[in-house]
Amino acid sequence: MTAIDLNLLTALDVLLAERSVTRAAGRLGLSPSAMSRTLARLRAATGDPLLVQAGRVLVPTPHAEHLAGRLPVLVREARAVLTPAAGDPDPASLARTFTIRANEGFVSLFAAGIVAAITQEAPLVRLRFAPKADKDARPLREGLIDIEVGTTGASAPEMRSQMIFRDRFIAAARHGHPVFDEVMTPQRYAACGHVVASRRGAMTGPVDEALRAIGLERRIVAVVPGFLDALTVARRSDLVALVPRSCLLHGQVAHGQGAAQGLQGFDLPVTTPDLAISLMWHPRLDADPAHRWFRQALMAVCRKMI
């Protein structure tokens, strides 16, 4: 591919405006001889004389006159393409739709607060919450979503991420459940009937690994799609639910008579890894001013709510 010197566009624009090699050289900070060489390059590139002598002045050829009408726009566009993006946008005038993919629990607990805070600052912004059936990176890679909320994984190493908060698993059971009658031990915990949440229908996880390490196995009675479903089942039965701490505590405050009401949480009698809840986005959006503002605002809202 033949190399194109975009500086020639600016030079031609100035030459046609000034119709003088000397004046054009002065505007561009070049010597007259350097400007003459630039004009020669332009003539070679376009295959046209562009400016010809008419007495003591230079006049444009018909082709140059045709180019003169297009050059200012071309020069502005070229400069815009090769100039860093503008700084943070004005939220009050930002008109854009942002799509957030998150699980049902996050949407139920945080969406109302996010919508209220974001739209108060940026009234023209629209928010779309997309369901999170899996951790497939394709929607982020193809621009179908702007932000994903959850725990980071190894399936898409190129993704950018920033942690919002740390969470941990706890157990929850209805008020008055016999599980609260005595000190909790791994043995008593394992002996309970359990309800677990899994989008993929998995029956085991880190808790089961910790129990197996000490020779125990819990009895899984039910598997439901989401954590709020697990809380609902636990509230209406003698099953013990395994949920993130934020899901129970924030749900009790935000939902009144919702799934978390009537439940009491307790620490697990075994150690499990913390949950790092993060925002994830594709690197092509990393420097986008509007996206940068949105993820910073989203993070601030979530941290304030937690």
XYZ file of C-alpha atoms in Angstrom:
306
model
C 0.000 0.000 0.000
C 1.434 3.365 -1.076
C 2.301 5.566 1.905
C 0.174 8.714 2.216
C 1.518 11.827 3.915
C -1.518 13.498 5.474
C 0.553 16.653 6.032
C 0.161 17.251 2.308
C -3.568 17.885 2.831
C -2.826 20.760 5.196
C -0.144 22.123 2.869
C -2.475 22.058 -0.134
C -5.259 23.690 1.871
C -2.963 26.565 2.850
C -1.459 26.918 -0.628
C -4.887 27.198 -2.241
C -6.002 29.697 0.385
C -2.895 31.902 0.080
C -2.113 31.312 -3.615
C 1.466 32.160 -2.743
C 4.350 29.845 -1.913
C 5.956 32.501 0.316
C 2.826 33.277 2.343
C 1.960 29.573 2.647
C 5.492 28.893 3.897
C 5.097 31.607 6.527
C 1.818 30.165 7.819
C 3.247 26.668 8.068
C 6.596 27.707 9.524
C 8.580 26.467 6.514
C 11.159 28.073 4.310
C 10.032 29.107 0.792
C 12.292 26.426 -0.713
C 10.732 23.718 1.511
C 7.278 24.948 0.526
C 8.252 24.767 -3.150
C 9.356 21.163 -2.678
C 6.044 20.408 -0.976
C 4.165 21.897 -3.939
C 6.210 19.680 -6.257
C 5.229 16.629 -4.198
C 1.579 17.659 -4.367
C 1.788 18.013 -8.153
C 3.340 14.556 -8.414
C 0.736 13.005 -6.098
C -2.281 14.530 -7.858
C -0.962 14.496 -11.398
C -2.024 18.127 -11.769
C -0.109 21.456 -11.687
C -2.593 22.751 -9.057
C -1.182 26.324 -9.050
C 0.222 28.005 -12.152
C 1.800 31.377 -12.774
C -0.466 34.130 -14.112
C 1.644 37.259 -14.264
C 2.924 37.878 -10.720
C 0.408 35.629 -8.958
C -0.470 31.946 -8.836
C -3.919 30.798 -9.915
C -5.538 27.399 -9.279
C -6.250 24.932 -12.023
C -9.826 23.599 -12.416
C -8.821 20.445 -10.545
C -7.389 22.547 -7.711
C -10.607 24.582 -7.521
C -12.547 21.321 -7.251
C -10.270 20.115 -4.449
C -10.495 23.451 -2.625
C -14.133 22.806 -1.731
C -13.340 19.422 -0.177
C -10.062 20.144 1.557
C -11.270 21.963 4.699
C -13.558 19.067 5.592
C -10.856 16.485 4.831
C -8.304 18.344 6.949
C -10.714 18.612 9.893
C -11.631 14.936 9.635
C -7.992 13.843 9.433
C -7.115 15.944 12.490
C -10.105 14.556 14.399
C -9.109 10.967 13.607
C -5.511 11.534 14.721
C -6.351 13.566 17.843
C -6.927 12.013 21.284
C -10.575 11.663 22.270
C -12.140 14.511 24.178
C -12.169 14.522 27.963
C -15.045 13.459 30.163
C -18.438 14.300 28.631
C -21.032 16.510 30.252
C -23.407 13.976 31.867
C -26.320 16.400 31.575
C -26.128 16.278 27.763
C -24.900 12.703 27.298
C -27.425 10.745 25.217
C -26.435 7.081 25.074
C -27.741 3.627 25.938
C -25.553 1.448 28.153
C -26.168 -2.283 28.472
C -25.184 -4.039 31.708
C -25.103 -7.819 31.932
C -25.533 -9.106 35.485
C -27.189 -11.934 37.341
C -30.714 -11.663 38.688
C -29.551 -11.093 42.241
C -27.445 -8.066 41.334
C -30.248 -6.589 39.218
C -32.816 -7.122 41.960
C -30.639 -5.563 44.654
C -28.848 -2.778 42.792
C -30.759 -1.835 39.609
C -33.221 0.579 41.221
C -30.445 2.523 42.970
C -28.290 2.548 39.832
C -31.128 3.837 37.644
C -32.036 6.556 40.149
C -28.457 7.803 40.596
C -27.358 7.613 36.945
C -30.471 9.215 35.465
C -30.417 12.007 38.026
C -26.925 12.968 36.848
C -27.438 12.059 33.176
C -31.167 12.329 32.337
C -30.691 11.407 28.657
C -28.858 8.153 29.401
C -30.811 4.900 29.052
C -29.885 1.703 30.891
C -30.540 -1.802 29.641
C -30.021 -4.731 32.038
C -29.336 -7.980 30.189
C -29.670 -11.439 31.780
C -26.481 -13.345 32.505
C -27.010 -16.953 31.536
C -23.284 -17.750 31.460
C -19.822 -16.177 31.397
C -19.440 -16.231 27.610
C -17.184 -13.321 26.572
C -18.702 -13.026 23.083
C -21.261 -10.299 23.964
C -18.456 -8.091 25.342
C -16.188 -8.820 22.378
C -18.926 -8.091 19.839
C -20.161 -4.928 21.563
C -23.564 -6.390 22.452
C -23.071 -5.281 26.056
C -21.026 -2.457 27.585
C -20.377 -3.757 31.097
C -20.517 -7.138 32.781
C -20.824 -7.460 36.551
C -19.581 -10.534 38.363
C -16.487 -12.480 39.280
C -13.644 -12.393 36.782
C -12.684 -15.573 34.949
C -9.882 -16.878 32.770
C -11.987 -17.319 29.621
C -11.334 -13.788 28.315
C -7.897 -12.644 29.483
C -7.951 -9.487 27.358
C -10.909 -7.978 29.240
C -10.377 -5.011 31.516
C -11.790 -5.247 35.024
C -12.049 -3.273 38.243
C -13.244 -4.639 41.562
C -16.313 -3.011 43.091
C -16.362 -4.812 46.440
C -15.467 -8.057 48.165
C -18.164 -10.441 49.288
C -18.288 -13.852 50.956
C -20.679 -16.758 51.199
C -22.850 -17.196 54.268
C -25.733 -19.513 55.096
C -29.324 -18.388 55.703
C -32.312 -20.079 57.270
C -35.771 -18.989 58.379
C -36.264 -17.410 61.800
C -36.888 -20.118 64.391
C -35.043 -22.794 62.430
C -33.543 -25.521 64.704
C -30.142 -24.794 63.177
C -29.898 -21.757 65.499
C -30.531 -23.779 68.675
C -26.923 -24.894 69.123
C -23.415 -23.790 68.203
C -22.832 -24.344 64.504
C -20.277 -26.988 63.596
C -19.291 -28.449 60.232
C -21.112 -31.646 61.183
C -24.380 -29.865 62.055
C -24.158 -27.745 58.923
C -23.564 -30.739 56.659
C -26.482 -32.615 58.239
C -28.988 -29.904 57.190
C -31.010 -30.030 54.009
C -29.654 -27.443 51.566
C -30.869 -25.323 48.669
C -28.187 -23.974 46.318
C -28.220 -21.494 43.454
C -26.621 -22.312 40.124
C -27.392 -21.058 36.625
C -25.962 -24.296 35.236
C -27.647 -26.589 37.752
C -24.397 -27.498 39.515
C -24.821 -29.134 42.920
C -21.345 -28.619 44.337
C -18.952 -25.725 44.861
C -16.261 -24.363 47.194
C -18.285 -25.186 50.322
C -18.492 -28.822 49.313
C -14.759 -28.920 48.646
C -14.101 -27.546 52.141
C -16.448 -30.115 53.687
C -14.914 -32.980 51.722
C -11.494 -31.988 53.019
C -12.689 -32.909 56.531
C -14.648 -35.987 55.437
C -18.133 -34.434 55.283
C -20.783 -34.074 52.589
C -23.900 -31.936 52.738
C -27.314 -33.046 51.488
C -28.471 -30.959 48.524
C -32.263 -31.038 48.318
C -32.908 -28.352 45.697
C -31.035 -26.400 43.021
C -32.529 -23.093 41.821
C -31.292 -20.583 39.197
C -30.558 -17.596 41.455
C -29.690 -16.560 44.991
C -32.994 -14.780 45.557
C -34.764 -17.989 44.561
C -32.690 -19.860 47.145
C -33.671 -17.326 49.816
C -37.353 -17.694 48.932
C -37.131 -21.476 49.262
C -35.277 -21.215 52.582
C -37.833 -18.741 53.968
C -40.673 -21.172 53.242
C -38.979 -24.406 54.290
C -36.425 -25.946 56.637
C -33.719 -25.864 53.963
C -30.554 -23.814 54.456
C -29.525 -21.493 51.612
C -26.004 -20.596 50.569
C -25.820 -16.969 49.368
C -23.421 -14.017 49.216
C -23.579 -11.934 52.395
C -24.559 -8.805 50.425
C -27.526 -10.628 48.925
C -29.048 -11.343 52.320
C -28.168 -8.125 54.165
C -28.914 -5.695 51.342
C -32.005 -7.657 50.365
C -33.452 -7.350 53.871
C -33.068 -3.582 53.752
C -34.171 -3.015 50.159
C -36.977 -5.535 49.766
C -38.999 -5.442 52.963
C -41.301 -8.435 52.581
C -39.201 -9.851 49.714
C -37.193 -13.048 49.562
C -34.733 -12.020 52.294
C -37.355 -11.047 54.841
C -37.887 -13.545 57.660
C -34.417 -15.025 57.252
C -31.393 -15.035 59.500
C -27.846 -15.462 58.293
C -24.930 -17.215 59.934
C -21.268 -17.710 59.135
C -20.215 -20.931 57.485
C -18.357 -23.350 59.772
C -15.785 -23.906 56.999
C -13.557 -21.459 55.120
C -14.355 -20.566 51.516
C -12.661 -18.069 49.157
C -13.908 -14.485 49.086
C -15.886 -13.268 46.098
C -14.370 -10.315 44.215
C -17.306 -8.609 42.459
C -15.986 -6.613 39.510
C -16.958 -4.559 36.496
C -15.637 -5.989 33.218
C -15.447 -4.356 29.798
C -13.722 -4.819 26.446
C -10.421 -2.949 25.956
C -11.725 -1.159 22.854
C -13.947 0.871 25.212
C -11.178 1.589 27.702
C -10.440 5.115 26.424
C -13.977 6.000 25.329
C -14.883 9.111 27.387
C -18.578 8.288 27.783
C -17.908 4.686 28.737
C -15.198 5.754 31.175
C -17.620 8.179 32.849
C -20.326 5.497 33.009
C -18.204 2.797 34.623
C -16.824 5.261 37.177
C -20.345 6.428 38.007
C -21.614 2.837 38.168
C -18.812 1.826 40.494
C -19.426 4.808 42.797
C -23.135 3.995 43.032
C -22.540 0.315 43.833
C -19.924 1.077 46.472
C -22.211 3.602 48.102
C -25.076 1.099 48.213
C -23.150 -1.855 49.573
